[in-house]
Amino acid sequence: MKAVVIFYSLEGNTRLIANTISEELKAEIVEIKPKRQIPSSGLKKYFWGGKQVVLKERPEIEEINIDFSKYDLIVFGTPVWAGRFAPVFNTFFNKYKIRDKRIALFCCHGGGKEGKTFIEFKEHLKGNEFIGEVDFKDPLKRNSNDHILKAKEWINNII
Ligand SMILES: Cc1cc2nc3c(=O)[nH]c(=O)nc-3n(C[C@H](O)[C@H](O)[C@H](O)COP(=O)(O)O)c2cc1C
């Protein structure tokens, strides 16, 4: 099985889980990088990030040089922004069409749960097989090791 983990992270929580899963699967890892990152501190991040969600923006992202046809399993990870995936995924799904893959989804949030995040992923990923989804509450902030264990168990149980 050839797997790749594709994620975006503003403050590192999603990166922690993405790294954990990619190491566990010995999978490749791809970080979606916006050309202009929003501020990651203070209240500004909620304003700028929230605006991108509400206006359904497609922030420009760095080119991703990856041949998706090589992979059987794709794991997507995002922080939850205003109850949805981070808007860089609007850009990603507009650019890259993914079909006939096994898909696993995870998200990190601050306590409000996943909202419509997984529903939104599934809308953009029609034509694929969904094998699992899981959420993490700010894994960098507390009990990081518990979250790391949870991520490892989750991925091993679903593949
Ligand atoms: C713009 C913005 C909107 C957010 N909206 C939500 C939300 O709707 N629900 C929630 O539980 N957490 C929300 N959060 C908190 C993040 O989802 C949470 O801190 C997550 O772990 C951050 O992941 P990251 O470190 O990979 O960026 C929001 C954070 C930002 C910056």
mmCIF file of C-alpha atoms and ligand atoms in Angstrom:
data_model
loop_
_atom_site.group_PDB
_atom_site.id
_atom_site.type_symbol
_atom_site.label_atom_id
_atom_site.label_comp_id
_atom_site.label_asym_id
_atom_site.label_seq_id
_atom_site.Cartn_x
_atom_site.Cartn_y
_atom_site.Cartn_z
ATOM 1 C CA MET A 1 0.000 0.000 0.000
ATOM 2 C CA LYS A 2 1.368 3.382 -0.963
ATOM 3 C CA ALA A 3 0.092 6.267 1.122
ATOM 4 C CA VAL A 4 0.476 10.015 1.299
ATOM 5 C CA VAL A 5 -0.583 12.460 4.011
ATOM 6 C CA ILE A 6 -1.699 15.866 2.767
ATOM 7 C CA PHE A 7 -2.239 18.593 5.337
ATOM 8 C CA TYR A 8 -2.369 22.285 6.123
ATOM 9 C CA SER A 9 -1.497 23.754 9.525
ATOM 10 C CA LEU A 10 -1.349 27.329 10.751
ATOM 11 C CA GLU A 11 -0.165 26.735 14.319
ATOM 12 C CA GLY A 12 1.347 23.254 14.283
ATOM 13 C CA ASN A 13 -1.411 21.041 15.726
ATOM 14 C CA THR A 14 -2.363 19.460 12.422
ATOM 15 C CA ARG A 15 1.334 19.174 11.500
ATOM 16 C CA LEU A 16 1.978 17.130 14.665
ATOM 17 C CA ILE A 17 -0.746 14.617 13.790
ATOM 18 C CA ALA A 18 0.196 14.559 10.089
ATOM 19 C CA ASN A 19 3.833 13.795 10.968
ATOM 20 C CA THR A 20 2.742 11.076 13.391
ATOM 21 C CA ILE A 21 0.540 9.365 10.803
ATOM 22 C CA SER A 22 3.080 9.629 7.997
ATOM 23 C CA GLU A 23 5.782 8.102 10.220
ATOM 24 C CA GLU A 24 3.432 5.321 11.302
ATOM 25 C CA LEU A 25 2.498 4.498 7.694
ATOM 26 C CA LYS A 26 5.975 5.225 6.304
ATOM 27 C CA ALA A 27 4.045 7.449 3.954
ATOM 28 C CA GLU A 28 5.042 10.535 2.091
ATOM 29 C CA ILE A 29 3.857 13.833 3.475
ATOM 30 C CA VAL A 30 2.791 16.991 1.670
ATOM 31 C CA GLU A 31 2.153 20.299 3.380
ATOM 32 C CA ILE A 32 -0.186 22.680 1.576
ATOM 33 C CA LYS A 33 1.480 26.072 1.823
ATOM 34 C CA PRO A 34 -0.410 29.269 1.073
ATOM 35 C CA LYS A 35 1.635 31.869 -0.777
ATOM 36 C CA ARG A 36 0.596 34.349 1.907
ATOM 37 C CA GLN A 37 0.048 32.854 5.361
ATOM 38 C CA ILE A 38 -2.456 34.673 7.595
ATOM 39 C CA PRO A 39 -1.145 35.984 10.956
ATOM 40 C CA SER A 40 -0.913 33.088 13.408
ATOM 41 C CA SER A 41 -1.103 35.038 16.657
ATOM 42 C CA GLY A 42 -3.701 37.099 18.457
ATOM 43 C CA LEU A 43 -7.220 37.721 17.252
ATOM 44 C CA LYS A 44 -6.160 38.660 13.737
ATOM 45 C CA LYS A 45 -6.013 35.025 12.718
ATOM 46 C CA TYR A 46 -9.739 34.601 13.446
ATOM 47 C CA PHE A 47 -10.578 37.681 11.432
ATOM 48 C CA TRP A 48 -8.502 36.793 8.366
ATOM 49 C CA GLY A 49 -9.144 33.053 8.532
ATOM 50 C CA GLY A 50 -12.856 33.540 9.211
ATOM 51 C CA LYS A 51 -13.134 35.930 6.275
ATOM 52 C CA GLN A 52 -11.578 33.349 3.937
ATOM 53 C CA VAL A 53 -14.125 30.755 5.074
ATOM 54 C CA VAL A 54 -17.171 33.020 4.880
ATOM 55 C CA LEU A 55 -16.225 34.341 1.437
ATOM 56 C CA LYS A 56 -15.318 30.807 0.274
ATOM 57 C CA GLU A 57 -11.946 32.151 -0.828
ATOM 58 C CA ARG A 58 -9.305 30.181 -2.686
ATOM 59 C CA PRO A 59 -6.019 31.513 -1.295
ATOM 60 C CA GLU A 60 -3.111 30.934 -3.653
ATOM 61 C CA ILE A 61 -0.963 27.942 -2.705
ATOM 62 C CA GLU A 62 2.550 26.819 -3.595
ATOM 63 C CA GLU A 63 2.756 24.316 -6.437
ATOM 64 C CA ILE A 64 2.471 20.694 -5.327
ATOM 65 C CA ASN A 65 4.506 18.337 -7.484
ATOM 66 C CA ILE A 66 2.906 15.027 -6.801
ATOM 67 C CA ASP A 67 1.519 12.274 -8.992
ATOM 68 C CA PHE A 68 -1.611 11.141 -7.153
ATOM 69 C CA SER A 69 -1.997 8.097 -9.371
ATOM 70 C CA LYS A 70 0.917 6.493 -7.449
ATOM 71 C CA TYR A 71 -1.057 6.282 -4.190
ATOM 72 C CA ASP A 72 -3.766 3.914 -2.914
ATOM 73 C CA LEU A 73 -4.447 5.775 0.324
ATOM 74 C CA ILE A 74 -4.598 9.519 0.913
ATOM 75 C CA VAL A 75 -4.916 10.951 4.433
ATOM 76 C CA PHE A 76 -6.115 14.553 4.602
ATOM 77 C CA GLY A 77 -5.664 16.743 7.690
ATOM 78 C CA THR A 78 -6.878 20.244 8.416
ATOM 79 C CA PRO A 79 -7.522 22.598 11.298
ATOM 80 C CA VAL A 80 -11.220 23.429 11.725
ATOM 81 C CA TRP A 81 -11.922 27.017 10.788
ATOM 82 C CA ALA A 82 -15.422 28.340 11.472
ATOM 83 C CA GLY A 83 -16.712 24.771 11.435
ATOM 84 C CA ARG A 84 -15.134 23.922 8.072
ATOM 85 C CA PHE A 85 -11.832 22.882 6.516
ATOM 86 C CA ALA A 86 -9.161 25.537 6.035
ATOM 87 C CA PRO A 87 -9.832 27.460 2.787
ATOM 88 C CA VAL A 88 -6.539 26.356 1.195
ATOM 89 C CA PHE A 89 -8.447 23.124 0.532
ATOM 90 C CA ASN A 90 -10.870 25.069 -1.703
ATOM 91 C CA THR A 91 -7.830 25.910 -3.804
ATOM 92 C CA PHE A 92 -6.429 22.394 -3.594
ATOM 93 C CA PHE A 93 -9.630 20.677 -4.727
ATOM 94 C CA ASN A 94 -10.139 23.189 -7.494
ATOM 95 C CA LYS A 95 -6.676 22.327 -8.832
ATOM 96 C CA TYR A 96 -6.352 18.611 -8.209
ATOM 97 C CA LYS A 97 -8.993 16.000 -8.968
ATOM 98 C CA ILE A 98 -8.747 12.885 -6.830
ATOM 99 C CA ARG A 99 -10.718 9.752 -7.703
ATOM 100 C CA ASP A 100 -10.730 6.017 -6.895
ATOM 101 C CA LYS A 101 -8.597 6.308 -3.761
ATOM 102 C CA ARG A 102 -9.051 5.160 -0.209
ATOM 103 C CA ILE A 103 -9.411 8.310 1.884
ATOM 104 C CA ALA A 104 -8.921 8.927 5.612
ATOM 105 C CA LEU A 105 -9.736 12.302 7.174
ATOM 106 C CA PHE A 106 -8.618 13.996 10.356
ATOM 107 C CA CYS A 107 -8.999 17.465 11.813
ATOM 108 C CA CYS A 108 -7.767 19.500 14.756
ATOM 109 C CA HIS A 109 -10.026 21.963 16.544
ATOM 110 C CA GLY A 110 -10.130 24.101 19.648
ATOM 111 C CA GLY A 111 -13.051 22.307 21.259
ATOM 112 C CA GLY A 112 -15.978 23.047 18.960
ATOM 113 C CA LYS A 113 -15.691 19.612 17.272
ATOM 114 C CA GLU A 114 -15.457 19.087 13.543
ATOM 115 C CA GLY A 115 -18.610 20.933 12.430
ATOM 116 C CA LYS A 116 -19.025 20.444 8.675
ATOM 117 C CA THR A 117 -15.353 19.713 8.036
ATOM 118 C CA PHE A 118 -15.711 16.050 7.071
ATOM 119 C CA ILE A 119 -18.932 16.688 5.132
ATOM 120 C CA GLU A 120 -17.098 19.331 3.124
ATOM 121 C CA PHE A 121 -14.181 16.978 2.381
ATOM 122 C CA LYS A 122 -16.604 14.293 1.223
ATOM 123 C CA GLU A 123 -18.386 16.706 -1.114
ATOM 124 C CA HIS A 124 -15.074 17.533 -2.778
ATOM 125 C CA LEU A 125 -13.894 13.936 -2.827
ATOM 126 C CA LYS A 126 -16.821 12.191 -4.485
ATOM 127 C CA GLY A 127 -15.758 9.037 -6.321
ATOM 128 C CA ASN A 128 -13.445 7.862 -3.537
ATOM 129 C CA GLU A 129 -13.831 5.352 -0.712
ATOM 130 C CA PHE A 130 -13.852 6.820 2.804
ATOM 131 C CA ILE A 131 -12.287 4.533 5.378
ATOM 132 C CA GLY A 132 -12.239 6.694 8.509
ATOM 133 C CA GLU A 133 -12.365 10.084 10.172
ATOM 134 C CA VAL A 134 -11.178 11.376 13.524
ATOM 135 C CA ASP A 135 -10.817 14.682 15.356
ATOM 136 C CA PHE A 136 -8.267 15.988 17.859
ATOM 137 C CA LYS A 137 -8.645 18.832 20.311
ATOM 138 C CA ASP A 138 -5.582 21.130 20.090
ATOM 139 C CA PRO A 139 -3.048 18.285 20.427
ATOM 140 C CA LEU A 140 -0.115 20.645 20.946
ATOM 141 C CA LYS A 141 -1.708 22.372 23.912
ATOM 142 C CA ARG A 142 -2.204 19.457 26.273
ATOM 143 C CA ASN A 143 -1.721 15.699 26.501
ATOM 144 C CA SER A 144 0.242 15.632 23.253
ATOM 145 C CA ASN A 145 1.399 12.071 23.844
ATOM 146 C CA ASP A 146 -2.192 10.863 24.254
ATOM 147 C CA HIS A 147 -3.093 12.474 20.944
ATOM 148 C CA ILE A 148 -0.082 10.906 19.248
ATOM 149 C CA LEU A 149 -1.129 7.471 20.542
ATOM 150 C CA LYS A 150 -4.717 8.087 19.434
ATOM 151 C CA ALA A 151 -3.520 9.007 15.930
ATOM 152 C CA LYS A 152 -1.358 5.874 15.666
ATOM 153 C CA GLU A 153 -4.161 3.600 16.880
ATOM 154 C CA TRP A 154 -6.683 5.214 14.577
ATOM 155 C CA ILE A 155 -4.648 4.825 11.402
ATOM 156 C CA ASN A 156 -3.599 1.265 12.216
ATOM 157 C CA ASN A 157 -7.214 0.258 12.870
ATOM 158 C CA ILE A 158 -8.607 1.586 9.629
ATOM 159 C CA ILE A 159 -5.995 0.603 7.044
HETATM 160 C C1 LIG B 1 -9.597 31.242 11.672
HETATM 161 C C2 LIG B 1 -9.788 30.193 12.731
HETATM 162 C C3 LIG B 1 -11.056 29.660 12.952
HETATM 163 C C4 LIG B 1 -11.243 28.637 13.904
HETATM 164 N N1 LIG B 1 -12.496 28.103 14.042
HETATM 165 C C5 LIG B 1 -12.674 27.074 14.915
HETATM 166 C C6 LIG B 1 -13.964 26.440 15.036
HETATM 167 O O1 LIG B 1 -14.924 26.767 14.335
HETATM 168 N N2 LIG B 1 -14.101 25.453 15.952
HETATM 169 C C7 LIG B 1 -13.062 25.038 16.739
HETATM 170 O O2 LIG B 1 -13.253 24.142 17.548
HETATM 171 N N3 LIG B 1 -11.826 25.598 16.637
HETATM 172 C C8 LIG B 1 -11.611 26.599 15.730
HETATM 173 N N4 LIG B 1 -10.356 27.158 15.600
HETATM 174 C C9 LIG B 1 -9.225 26.605 16.396
HETATM 175 C C10 LIG B 1 -8.351 25.635 15.560
HETATM 176 O O3 LIG B 1 -9.156 24.764 14.787
HETATM 177 C C11 LIG B 1 -7.478 24.770 16.464
HETATM 178 O O4 LIG B 1 -6.723 25.568 17.335
HETATM 179 C C12 LIG B 1 -6.570 23.823 15.669
HETATM 180 O O5 LIG B 1 -5.982 22.880 16.555
HETATM 181 C C13 LIG B 1 -5.454 24.591 14.967
HETATM 182 O O6 LIG B 1 -4.734 23.730 14.114
HETATM 183 P P1 LIG B 1 -3.296 24.151 13.537
HETATM 184 O O7 LIG B 1 -2.404 24.370 14.726
HETATM 185 O O8 LIG B 1 -2.863 22.986 12.712
HETATM 186 O O9 LIG B 1 -3.451 25.397 12.732
HETATM 187 C C14 LIG B 1 -10.136 28.171 14.680
HETATM 188 C C15 LIG B 1 -8.866 28.739 14.463
HETATM 189 C C16 LIG B 1 -8.680 29.728 13.499
HETATM 190 C C17 LIG B 1 -7.305 30.301 13.262
#
